[in-house]
Coordinates of N, CA, C and O in Angstrom, one line a residue:
M217 N 11.0 2.4 -7.2 CA 9.9 1.8 -6.5 C 10.1 1.8 -5.0 O 9.2 2.2 -4.2
K218 N 11.3 1.3 -4.6 CA 11.6 1.2 -3.2 C 11.6 2.6 -2.5 O 10.9 2.7 -1.5
G219 N 12.2 3.5 -3.2 CA 12.3 4.9 -2.6 C 10.9 5.5 -2.5 O 10.6 6.2 -1.5
A220 N 10.0 5.2 -3.5 CA 8.7 5.8 -3.5 C 7.8 5.2 -2.3 O 7.1 5.9 -1.6
L221 N 7.9 3.9 -2.1 CA 7.2 3.3 -1.0 C 7.7 3.7 0.3 O 6.9 3.9 1.2
V222 N 9.0 3.8 0.5 CA 9.5 4.3 1.8 C 9.1 5.7 2.0 O 8.6 6.0 3.1
E223 N 9.1 6.6 1.0 CA 8.7 8.0 1.2 C 7.2 8.0 1.5 O 6.7 8.8 2.3
A224 N 6.4 7.2 0.8 CA 5.0 7.1 1.1 C 4.7 6.8 2.5 O 3.8 7.4 3.2
A225 N 5.4 5.8 3.1 CA 5.3 5.5 4.5 C 5.7 6.6 5.4 O 5.0 6.9 6.4
K226 N 6.7 7.3 5.1 CA 7.1 8.5 5.8 C 6.1 9.6 5.8 O 5.7 10.2 6.8
R227 N 5.5 9.8 4.6 CA 4.5 10.9 4.5 C 3.2 10.5 5.2 O 2.5 11.4 5.7
A228 N 3.0 9.2 5.4 CA 1.8 8.8 6.1 C 2.1 8.7 7.6 O 1.2 8.3 8.4
Q229 N 3.3 9.1 8.0 CA 3.7 9.2 9.4 C 3.7 7.8 10.1 O 3.4 7.6 11.2
A230 N 4.1 6.8 9.2 CA 4.2 5.4 9.7 C 5.6 5.2 10.3 O 6.5 5.9 10.0
T231 N 5.7 4.2 11.1 CA 7.0 3.8 11.7 C 7.6 2.6 10.9 O 7.1 1.5 11.0
I232 N 8.6 2.9 10.1 CA 9.2 1.9 9.3 C 10.0 0.9 10.1 O 10.9 1.3 10.9
V233 N 9.8 -0.4 9.9 CA 10.4 -1.5 10.7 C 11.5 -2.2 9.8 O 12.6 -2.5 10.2
D234 N 11.1 -2.4 8.5 CA 12.0 -3.1 7.6 C 11.5 -2.9 6.2 O 10.4 -2.5 5.9
V235 N 12.5 -3.1 5.2 CA 12.2 -2.8 3.8 C 12.8 -4.0 3.0 O 14.0 -4.3 3.2
V236 N 12.0 -4.7 2.2 CA 12.4 -5.9 1.5 C 11.9 -5.8 0.1 O 10.6 -5.7 -0.1
F237 N 12.7 -5.8 -0.9 CA 12.3 -5.8 -2.3 C 13.0 -6.8 -3.1 O 14.2 -7.2 -2.8
H238 N 12.4 -7.4 -4.2 CA 13.0 -8.3 -5.0 C 12.7 -8.0 -6.5 O 11.6 -7.7 -6.8
E239 N 13.8 -8.0 -7.3 CA 13.6 -7.7 -8.7 C 13.6 -9.0 -9.5 O 14.5 -9.9 -9.3
F240 N 12.6 -9.2 -10.3 CA 12.5 -10.4 -11.1 C 13.2 -10.3 -12.4 O 13.4 -9.2 -13.0
N241 N 13.6 -11.4 -13.0 CA 14.3 -11.5 -14.3 C 13.3 -12.0 -15.3 O 12.7 -13.1 -15.1
P242 N 12.9 -11.3 -16.4 CA 13.6 -10.2 -16.9 C 13.2 -8.8 -16.3 O 13.9 -7.8 -16.5
F243 N 12.0 -8.8 -15.7 CA 11.5 -7.5 -15.2 C 10.4 -7.7 -14.2 O 9.8 -8.8 -14.1
G244 N 10.1 -6.7 -13.4 CA 9.1 -6.8 -12.4 C 9.7 -6.7 -11.0 O 10.8 -7.1 -10.8
I245 N 9.0 -6.1 -10.1 CA 9.4 -5.9 -8.7 C 8.3 -6.3 -7.8 O 7.1 -6.0 -8.0
S246 N 8.6 -6.9 -6.7 CA 7.7 -7.1 -5.6 C 8.5 -6.6 -4.3 O 9.7 -6.9 -4.2
G247 N 7.7 -5.9 -3.5 CA 8.4 -5.4 -2.3 C 7.4 -5.1 -1.2 O 6.2 -4.9 -1.4
V248 N 8.0 -5.0 0.0 CA 7.2 -4.6 1.1 C 7.9 -3.7 2.1 O 9.1 -3.8 2.3
V249 N 7.2 -2.7 2.5 CA 7.8 -1.8 3.6 C 7.0 -2.2 4.8 O 5.8 -1.9 4.9
V250 N 7.6 -2.9 5.7 CA 7.0 -3.3 7.0 C 6.9 -2.1 7.9 O 8.0 -1.4 8.1
I251 N 5.8 -1.7 8.4 CA 5.6 -0.6 9.3 C 5.0 -1.2 10.6 O 4.4 -2.2 10.6
A252 N 5.3 -0.5 11.7 CA 4.8 -0.9 13.0 C 3.3 -1.1 13.0 O 2.7 -1.9 13.6
E253 N 2.6 -0.3 12.1 CA 1.2 -0.3 12.0 C 0.7 -1.3 11.0 O -0.5 -1.5 10.9
S254 N 1.5 -2.0 10.2 CA 1.2 -3.1 9.3 C 2.2 -3.1 8.1 O 3.4 -3.4 8.3
H255 N 1.8 -2.7 6.9 CA 2.7 -2.7 5.8 C 2.2 -1.9 4.6 O 1.0 -1.6 4.4
L256 N 3.1 -1.7 3.7 CA 2.8 -1.2 2.3 C 3.5 -2.2 1.4 O 4.7 -2.5 1.7
S257 N 2.8 -2.7 0.4 CA 3.4 -3.6 -0.5 C 3.1 -3.2 -2.0 O 2.2 -2.5 -2.3
I258 N 4.0 -3.7 -2.9 CA 3.8 -3.5 -4.3 C 4.2 -4.7 -5.1 O 5.2 -5.4 -4.7
H259 N 3.5 -4.9 -6.2 CA 3.8 -6.0 -7.1 C 3.6 -5.3 -8.5 O 2.6 -4.7 -8.8
T260 N 4.6 -5.4 -9.4 CA 4.6 -4.8 -10.7 C 4.6 -5.8 -11.8 O 5.2 -6.8 -11.7
W261 N 3.9 -5.4 -12.9 CA 4.0 -6.1 -14.2 C 4.2 -5.0 -15.2 O 3.3 -4.5 -15.9
P262 N 5.5 -4.7 -15.4 CA 5.9 -3.6 -16.4 C 5.4 -3.9 -17.8 O 5.1 -3.0 -18.5
E263 N 5.4 -5.2 -18.2 CA 4.9 -5.5 -19.5 C 3.5 -5.1 -19.8 O 3.0 -5.0 -20.9
Y264 N 2.7 -5.0 -18.7 CA 1.3 -4.5 -18.8 C 1.1 -3.1 -18.3 O 0.0 -2.6 -18.2
R265 N 2.2 -2.5 -17.9 CA 2.2 -1.1 -17.3 C 1.3 -1.1 -16.1 O 0.4 -0.2 -16.0
Y266 N 1.4 -2.0 -15.2 CA 0.5 -2.2 -14.1 C 1.3 -2.4 -12.8 O 2.3 -3.1 -12.8
A267 N 0.8 -1.8 -11.8 CA 1.3 -2.1 -10.4 C 0.1 -2.2 -9.4 O -0.8 -1.4 -9.5
A268 N 0.2 -3.1 -8.5 CA -0.8 -3.3 -7.5 C -0.1 -2.9 -6.2 O 1.0 -3.5 -5.8
V269 N -0.7 -2.0 -5.4 CA -0.2 -1.6 -4.2 C -1.2 -1.8 -3.1 O -2.4 -1.6 -3.2
D270 N -0.7 -2.3 -1.9 CA -1.6 -2.5 -0.8 C -1.0 -1.6 0.4 O 0.2 -1.7 0.7
I271 N -1.8 -0.8 0.9 CA -1.5 0.0 2.1 C -2.3 -0.4 3.2 O -3.5 -0.2 3.3
F272 N -1.8 -1.2 4.2 CA -2.6 -1.8 5.3 C -2.1 -1.1 6.5 O -0.9 -1.2 6.9
S273 N -3.0 -0.5 7.3 CA -2.6 0.1 8.5 C -3.8 0.1 9.5 O -4.9 -0.1 9.1
C274 N -3.4 0.2 10.8 CA -4.4 0.2 11.8 C -4.2 1.5 12.6 O -3.1 2.0 12.7
G275 N -5.3 2.0 13.2 CA -5.2 3.2 14.0 C -5.4 4.4 13.3 O -5.6 4.4 12.1
E276 N -5.3 5.6 13.9 CA -5.5 6.9 13.3 C -4.4 7.3 12.4 O -4.6 7.9 11.4
V277 N -3.2 6.9 12.7 CA -2.0 7.2 11.9 C -1.4 5.8 11.7 O -1.3 5.0 12.6
P278 N -0.9 5.5 10.5 CA -0.6 6.3 9.4 C -1.9 6.7 8.5 O -2.9 6.0 8.6
A279 N -1.7 7.7 7.7 CA -2.7 8.2 6.9 C -2.6 7.5 5.5 O -1.8 8.0 4.7
A280 N -3.3 6.5 5.3 CA -3.2 5.7 4.1 C -3.5 6.5 2.9 O -2.9 6.3 1.8
E281 N -4.5 7.4 3.0 CA -4.9 8.2 1.8 C -3.7 9.1 1.3 O -3.5 9.3 0.1
V282 N -3.0 9.6 2.3 CA -1.8 10.4 1.9 C -0.8 9.6 1.2 O -0.3 10.0 0.1
A283 N -0.5 8.4 1.6 CA 0.4 7.5 1.0 C -0.1 7.1 -0.4 O 0.7 7.1 -1.4
A284 N -1.3 6.8 -0.5 CA -1.9 6.4 -1.8 C -1.8 7.5 -2.8 O -1.4 7.3 -4.0
N285 N -2.2 8.7 -2.5 CA -2.1 9.9 -3.4 C -0.7 10.2 -3.8 O -0.4 10.5 -5.0
Y286 N 0.3 10.0 -2.9 CA 1.7 10.3 -3.2 C 2.1 9.2 -4.2 O 2.8 9.6 -5.2
L287 N 1.8 8.0 -4.1 CA 2.2 6.9 -5.0 C 1.6 7.1 -6.4 O 2.3 6.9 -7.4
V288 N 0.4 7.5 -6.4 CA -0.3 7.7 -7.7 C 0.5 8.8 -8.5 O 0.7 8.7 -9.7
E289 N 0.8 9.9 -7.8 CA 1.5 11.0 -8.4 C 2.9 10.6 -8.8 O 3.4 10.8 -9.9
Q290 N 3.7 9.9 -7.9 CA 5.0 9.5 -8.2 C 5.1 8.5 -9.4 O 6.1 8.6 -10.2
F291 N 4.2 7.6 -9.5 CA 4.2 6.6 -10.6 C 3.7 7.2 -11.9 O 3.7 6.6 -12.9
G292 N 3.1 8.4 -11.9 CA 2.6 9.0 -13.1 C 1.5 8.2 -13.7 O 1.4 8.1 -14.9
A293 N 0.6 7.7 -12.8 CA -0.5 6.8 -13.3 C -1.4 7.5 -14.2 O -1.9 8.6 -13.9
E294 N -1.7 6.9 -15.3 CA -2.7 7.4 -16.2 C -4.1 7.1 -15.7 O -5.0 7.9 -15.9
R295 N -4.2 6.0 -15.0 CA -5.5 5.6 -14.4 C -5.1 5.0 -13.0 O -4.1 4.3 -12.8
A296 N -5.9 5.3 -12.0 CA -5.7 4.7 -10.7 C -7.1 4.3 -10.1 O -8.1 5.0 -10.3
S297 N -7.0 3.2 -9.5 CA -8.2 2.7 -8.8 C -7.9 2.5 -7.4 O -7.0 1.8 -7.0
V298 N -8.6 3.2 -6.5 CA -8.3 3.2 -5.1 C -9.6 2.6 -4.4 O -10.7 3.1 -4.6
V299 N -9.3 1.5 -3.7 CA -10.4 0.8 -3.0 C -10.1 0.7 -1.6 O -9.0 0.3 -1.1
E300 N -11.1 1.2 -0.8 CA -10.9 1.2 0.7 C -11.7 0.0 1.3 O -12.9 -0.2 1.0
L301 N -11.0 -0.8 2.0 CA -11.6 -2.0 2.6 C -11.5 -2.0 4.1 O -10.5 -1.6 4.7
Q302 N -12.6 -2.4 4.7 CA -12.6 -2.4 6.2 C -12.3 -3.9 6.5 O -13.0 -4.8 6.1
R303 N -11.3 -4.1 7.3 CA -10.9 -5.4 7.7 C -11.0 -5.5 9.2 O -10.9 -4.5 9.9
G304 N -11.2 -6.7 9.7 CA -11.3 -6.9 11.1 C -12.6 -6.6 11.7 O -12.7 -6.4 12.9
M305 N -13.7 -6.5 10.9 CA -15.0 -6.2 11.5 C -15.7 -7.5 11.8 O -15.6 -8.5 11.1
F306 N -16.4 -7.5 12.9 CA -17.1 -8.7 13.4 C -18.6 -8.6 13.2 O -19.2 -7.6 13.7
L307 N -19.2 -9.6 12.7 CA -20.6 -9.6 12.5 C -21.3 -9.8 13.9 O -20.8 -10.5 14.7
N308 N -22.4 -9.1 14.0 CA -23.2 -9.3 15.3 C -22.5 -8.8 16.5 O -22.7 -9.3 17.6
A309 N -21.6 -7.9 16.4 CA -20.8 -7.4 17.6 C -21.8 -6.6 18.5 O -22.7 -5.9 18.0
Q310 N -21.7 -6.8 19.8 CA -22.6 -6.1 20.7 C -22.2 -4.6 20.8 O -23.1 -3.8 21.1
T311 N -21.0 -4.2 20.6 CA -20.6 -2.8 20.6 C -19.9 -2.5 19.3 O -19.3 -3.3 18.7
P312 N -20.0 -1.3 18.9 CA -19.4 -0.9 17.6 C -17.9 -1.0 17.7 O -17.3 -0.7 18.7
I313 N -17.3 -1.4 16.6 CA -15.8 -1.6 16.6 C -15.3 -0.5 15.7 O -15.6 -0.4 14.5
V314 N -14.4 0.4 16.2 CA -13.8 1.5 15.5 C -12.7 0.9 14.7 O -11.8 0.2 15.2
N315 N -12.7 1.1 13.4 CA -11.7 0.6 12.5 C -11.3 1.6 11.4 O -12.2 2.0 10.7
K316 N -10.1 2.0 11.4 CA -9.6 2.8 10.3 C -9.2 1.9 9.1 O -8.4 1.1 9.3
S317 N -9.8 2.1 8.0 CA -9.7 1.2 6.9 C -8.4 1.4 6.1 O -7.9 2.5 6.0
P318 N -7.8 0.3 5.7 CA -6.6 0.4 4.8 C -7.1 0.8 3.4 O -8.3 0.7 3.1
V319 N -6.2 1.3 2.6 CA -6.4 1.6 1.2 C -5.6 0.8 0.3 O -4.4 0.6 0.5
A320 N -6.2 0.1 -0.7 CA -5.5 -0.6 -1.7 C -5.5 0.1 -3.0 O -6.6 0.6 -3.4
V321 N -4.4 0.3 -3.6 CA -4.2 1.0 -4.8 C -3.8 0.0 -5.9 O -2.9 -0.8 -5.7
S322 N -4.4 0.0 -7.0 CA -4.0 -0.9 -8.1 C -4.1 -0.2 -9.4 O -4.7 0.8 -9.5

């Protein structure tokens, strides 16, 4: 899991700042790859064959979609749900706010 998230960040051309993972007893992993542009995180529930991944980034790079596609492939997901959320948008803004959306994979 750690290697896959680190590689996903690299493929997205993100700047890796730190990597922290924790293995739960008897199973399950939570981890985060902190990137200068924000983060990639994962929480797993192996007993349900489920993992939730958040790829949060700002700016043109990193390419969240590249990271998401890589992780879906690496985890051999039978089903994948990718939801793109726009964060940081302000209602009634006088000028348009350009925002590159993060991608959440679960």
